[in-house]
CSV table of C-alpha atoms and ligand atoms in Angstrom, one decimal:
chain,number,residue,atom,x,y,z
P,206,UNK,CA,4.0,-25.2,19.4
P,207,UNK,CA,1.8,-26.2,16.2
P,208,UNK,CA,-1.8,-26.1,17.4
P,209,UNK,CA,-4.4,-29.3,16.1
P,210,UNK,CA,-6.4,-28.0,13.1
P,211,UNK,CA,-9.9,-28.6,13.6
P,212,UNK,CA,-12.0,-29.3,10.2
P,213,UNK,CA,-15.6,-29.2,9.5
P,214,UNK,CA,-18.2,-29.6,10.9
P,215,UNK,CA,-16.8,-29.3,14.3
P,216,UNK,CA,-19.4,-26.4,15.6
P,217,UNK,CA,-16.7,-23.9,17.2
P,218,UNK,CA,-16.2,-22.8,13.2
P,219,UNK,CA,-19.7,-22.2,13.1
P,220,UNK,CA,-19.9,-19.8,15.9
P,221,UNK,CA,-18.9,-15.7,16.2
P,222,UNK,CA,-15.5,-15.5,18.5
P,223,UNK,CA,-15.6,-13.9,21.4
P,224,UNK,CA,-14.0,-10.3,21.6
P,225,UNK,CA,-10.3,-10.0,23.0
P,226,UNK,CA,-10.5,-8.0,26.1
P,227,UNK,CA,-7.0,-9.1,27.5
P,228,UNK,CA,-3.7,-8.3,25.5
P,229,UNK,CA,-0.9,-10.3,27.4
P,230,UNK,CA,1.2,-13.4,27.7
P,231,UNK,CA,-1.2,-15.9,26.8
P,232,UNK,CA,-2.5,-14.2,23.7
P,233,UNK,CA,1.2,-13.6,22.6
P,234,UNK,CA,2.0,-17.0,23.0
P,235,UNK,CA,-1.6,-18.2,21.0
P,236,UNK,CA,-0.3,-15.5,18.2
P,237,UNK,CA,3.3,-17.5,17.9
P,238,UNK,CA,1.7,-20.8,18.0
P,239,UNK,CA,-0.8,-19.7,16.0
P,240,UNK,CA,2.0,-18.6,13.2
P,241,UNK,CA,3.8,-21.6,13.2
P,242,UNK,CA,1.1,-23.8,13.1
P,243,UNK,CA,0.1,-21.5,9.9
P,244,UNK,CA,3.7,-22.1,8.3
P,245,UNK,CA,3.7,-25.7,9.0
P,246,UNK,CA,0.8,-26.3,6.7
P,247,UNK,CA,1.8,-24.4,4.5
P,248,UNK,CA,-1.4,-21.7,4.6
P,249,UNK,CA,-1.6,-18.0,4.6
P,250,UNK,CA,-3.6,-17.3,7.1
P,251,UNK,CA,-5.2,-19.0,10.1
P,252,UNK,CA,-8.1,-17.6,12.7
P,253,UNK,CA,-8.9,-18.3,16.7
P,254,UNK,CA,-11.3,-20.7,16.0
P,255,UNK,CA,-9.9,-23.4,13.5
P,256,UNK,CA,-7.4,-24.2,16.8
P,257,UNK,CA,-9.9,-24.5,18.8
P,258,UNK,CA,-10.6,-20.8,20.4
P,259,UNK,CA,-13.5,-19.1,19.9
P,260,UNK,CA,-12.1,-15.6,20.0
P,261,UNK,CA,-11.8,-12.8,17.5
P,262,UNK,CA,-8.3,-13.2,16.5
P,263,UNK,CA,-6.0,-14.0,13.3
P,264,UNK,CA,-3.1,-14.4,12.1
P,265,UNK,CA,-2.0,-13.4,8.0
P,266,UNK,CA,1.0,-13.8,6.2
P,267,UNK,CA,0.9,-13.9,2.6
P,268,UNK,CA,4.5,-14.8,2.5
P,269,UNK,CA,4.1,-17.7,4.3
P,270,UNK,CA,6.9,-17.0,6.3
P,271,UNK,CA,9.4,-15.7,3.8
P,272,UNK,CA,8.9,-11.7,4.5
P,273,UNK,CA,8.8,-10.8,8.2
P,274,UNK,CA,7.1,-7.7,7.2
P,275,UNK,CA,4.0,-9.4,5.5
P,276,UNK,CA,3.0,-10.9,9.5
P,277,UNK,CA,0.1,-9.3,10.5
P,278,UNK,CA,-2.0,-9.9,13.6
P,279,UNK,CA,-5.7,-9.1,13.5
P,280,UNK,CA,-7.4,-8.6,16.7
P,281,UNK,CA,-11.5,-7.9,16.8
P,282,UNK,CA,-11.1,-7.1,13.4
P,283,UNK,CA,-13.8,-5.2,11.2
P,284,UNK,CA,-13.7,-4.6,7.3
P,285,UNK,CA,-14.7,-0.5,7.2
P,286,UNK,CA,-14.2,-0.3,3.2
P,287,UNK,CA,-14.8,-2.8,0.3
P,288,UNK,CA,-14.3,-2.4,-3.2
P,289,UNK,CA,-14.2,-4.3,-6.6
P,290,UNK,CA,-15.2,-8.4,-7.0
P,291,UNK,CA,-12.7,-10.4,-7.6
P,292,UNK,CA,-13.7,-14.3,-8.6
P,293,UNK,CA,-10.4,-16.3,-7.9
P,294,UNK,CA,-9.7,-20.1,-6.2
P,295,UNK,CA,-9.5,-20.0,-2.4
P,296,UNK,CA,-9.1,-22.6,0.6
P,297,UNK,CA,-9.0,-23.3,3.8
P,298,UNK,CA,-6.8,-25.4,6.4
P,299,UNK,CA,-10.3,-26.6,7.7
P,300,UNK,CA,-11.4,-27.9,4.6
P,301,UNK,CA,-7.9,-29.9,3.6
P,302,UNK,CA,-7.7,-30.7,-0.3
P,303,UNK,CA,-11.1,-28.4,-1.1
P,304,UNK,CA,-10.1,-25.5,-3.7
P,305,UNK,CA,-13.0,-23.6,-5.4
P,306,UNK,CA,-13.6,-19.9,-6.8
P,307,UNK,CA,-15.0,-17.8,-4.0
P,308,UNK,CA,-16.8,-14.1,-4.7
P,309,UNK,CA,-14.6,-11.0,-2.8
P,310,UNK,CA,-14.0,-7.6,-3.1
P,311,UNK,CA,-10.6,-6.6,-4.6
P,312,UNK,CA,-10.0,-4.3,-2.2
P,313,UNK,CA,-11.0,-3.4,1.6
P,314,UNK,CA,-9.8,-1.4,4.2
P,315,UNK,CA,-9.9,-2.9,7.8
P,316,UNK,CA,-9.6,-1.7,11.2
P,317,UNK,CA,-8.1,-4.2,14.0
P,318,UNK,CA,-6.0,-4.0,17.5
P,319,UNK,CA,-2.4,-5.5,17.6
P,320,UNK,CA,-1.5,-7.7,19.9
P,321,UNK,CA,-0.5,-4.6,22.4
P,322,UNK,CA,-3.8,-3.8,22.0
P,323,UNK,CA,-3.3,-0.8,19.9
P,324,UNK,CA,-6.1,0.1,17.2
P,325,UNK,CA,-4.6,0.4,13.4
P,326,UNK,CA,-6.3,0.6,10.0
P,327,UNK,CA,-4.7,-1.0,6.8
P,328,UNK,CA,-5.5,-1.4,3.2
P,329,UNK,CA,-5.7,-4.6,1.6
P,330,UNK,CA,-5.9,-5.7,-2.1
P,331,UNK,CA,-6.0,-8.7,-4.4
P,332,UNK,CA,-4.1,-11.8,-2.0
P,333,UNK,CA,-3.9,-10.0,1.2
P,334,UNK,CA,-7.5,-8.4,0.8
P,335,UNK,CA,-9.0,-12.1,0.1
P,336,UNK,CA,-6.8,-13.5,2.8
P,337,UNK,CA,-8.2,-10.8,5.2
P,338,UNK,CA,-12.3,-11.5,4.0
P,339,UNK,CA,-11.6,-15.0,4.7
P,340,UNK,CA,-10.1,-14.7,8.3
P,341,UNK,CA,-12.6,-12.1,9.4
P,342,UNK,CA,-15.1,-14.4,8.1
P,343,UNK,CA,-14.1,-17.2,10.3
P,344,UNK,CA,-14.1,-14.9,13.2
P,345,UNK,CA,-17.3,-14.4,12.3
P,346,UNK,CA,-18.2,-18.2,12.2
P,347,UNK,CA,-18.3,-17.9,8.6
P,348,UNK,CA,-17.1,-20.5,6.3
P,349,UNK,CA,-15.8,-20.0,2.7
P,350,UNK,CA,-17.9,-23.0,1.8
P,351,UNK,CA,-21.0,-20.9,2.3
P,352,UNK,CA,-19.2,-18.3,0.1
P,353,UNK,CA,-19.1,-20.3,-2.4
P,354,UNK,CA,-22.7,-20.9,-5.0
P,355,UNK,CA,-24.9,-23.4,-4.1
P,356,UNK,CA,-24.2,-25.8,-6.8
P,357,UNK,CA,-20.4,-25.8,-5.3
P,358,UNK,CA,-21.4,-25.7,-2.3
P,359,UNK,CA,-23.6,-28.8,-2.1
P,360,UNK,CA,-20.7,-30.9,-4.7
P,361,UNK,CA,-18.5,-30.2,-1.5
P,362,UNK,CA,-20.3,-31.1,1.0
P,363,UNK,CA,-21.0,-34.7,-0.6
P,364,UNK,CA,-17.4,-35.0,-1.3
P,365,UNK,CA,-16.7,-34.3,2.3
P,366,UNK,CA,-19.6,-36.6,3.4
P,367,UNK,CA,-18.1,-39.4,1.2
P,368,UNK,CA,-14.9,-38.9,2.4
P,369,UNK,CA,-15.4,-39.0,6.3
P,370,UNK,CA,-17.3,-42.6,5.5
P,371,UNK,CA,-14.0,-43.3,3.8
P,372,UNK,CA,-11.9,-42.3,6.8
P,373,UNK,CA,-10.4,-39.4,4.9
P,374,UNK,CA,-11.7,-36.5,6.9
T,128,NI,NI1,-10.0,-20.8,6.5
């Protein structure tokens, strides 16, 4: 089933997910829905919150659905190692249409439960290691807007404003 994006502002992406305590049906089926909703617009990676969930949870695949091996479920996720800056473009399916060079390190190392519940720890570098900052940051109820300097920061927010008095938000 593909899940409703919410975009900003709505306040459930501004707030720090819940921890998963339960690891059955219901989170398998928000992990499966959560995928397809990822592949249908065409991102890389999605989080609990941005469908509406305020739980620690998300959902990576830098494939985008071409390589099953590149899915990766991250539950009550941490980052444990960072390494390296890397300046490169980034987005966000809650920001549609905004693209704009984010600050991350090149490489971390994070430790996360599956979606059996079962602790793991994986390496992460360039793509996948942005990919995993971003999603742990919206578990967090961080957004890559506030990533991003304050000169970008505040350009994007007008063009947002201007856009939902348009109708185009
Ligand atoms: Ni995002």
């Amino acid at each position: 089933m593909i899940l409703k994006i919410l975009k900003y502002p709505e306040p459930v992406l501004s707030q720090p997910g819940e921890p998963v305590t339960e690891f059955n049906a219901e989170l398998r089926k928000l992990v499966a829905d959560m995928f397809e909703t990822t592949y249908a617009s065409q991102g890389i990676g999605l989080a609990a919150p941005q469908v509406g969930v305020s739980k620690r949870l998300t959902t990576i695949d830098v494939s985008m659905g071409k390589n099953h091996t590149d899915k990766l479920v991250l539950i009550n996720p941490e980052i444990i190692f960072q390494e390296g800056k890397l300046y490169e473009e980034e987005g966000c399916l809650s920001f549609p249409d905004i693209r704009e060079k984010v600050v991350r390190a090149a490489k971390v190392r994070i430790r996360a439960q599956d979606e059996h519940g079962k602790w793991f720890e994986m390496d992460g570098e360039d793509l996948l290691a942005r990919a995993m900052q971003h999603e742990i940051d919206h578990v967090d109820g961080m957004l890559f807007i506030f990533r991003m300097s304050a000169l970008k920061r505040d350009l994007n927010l007008r063009k947002i404003r201007k856009m939902q008095r348009a109708g185009e938000w």
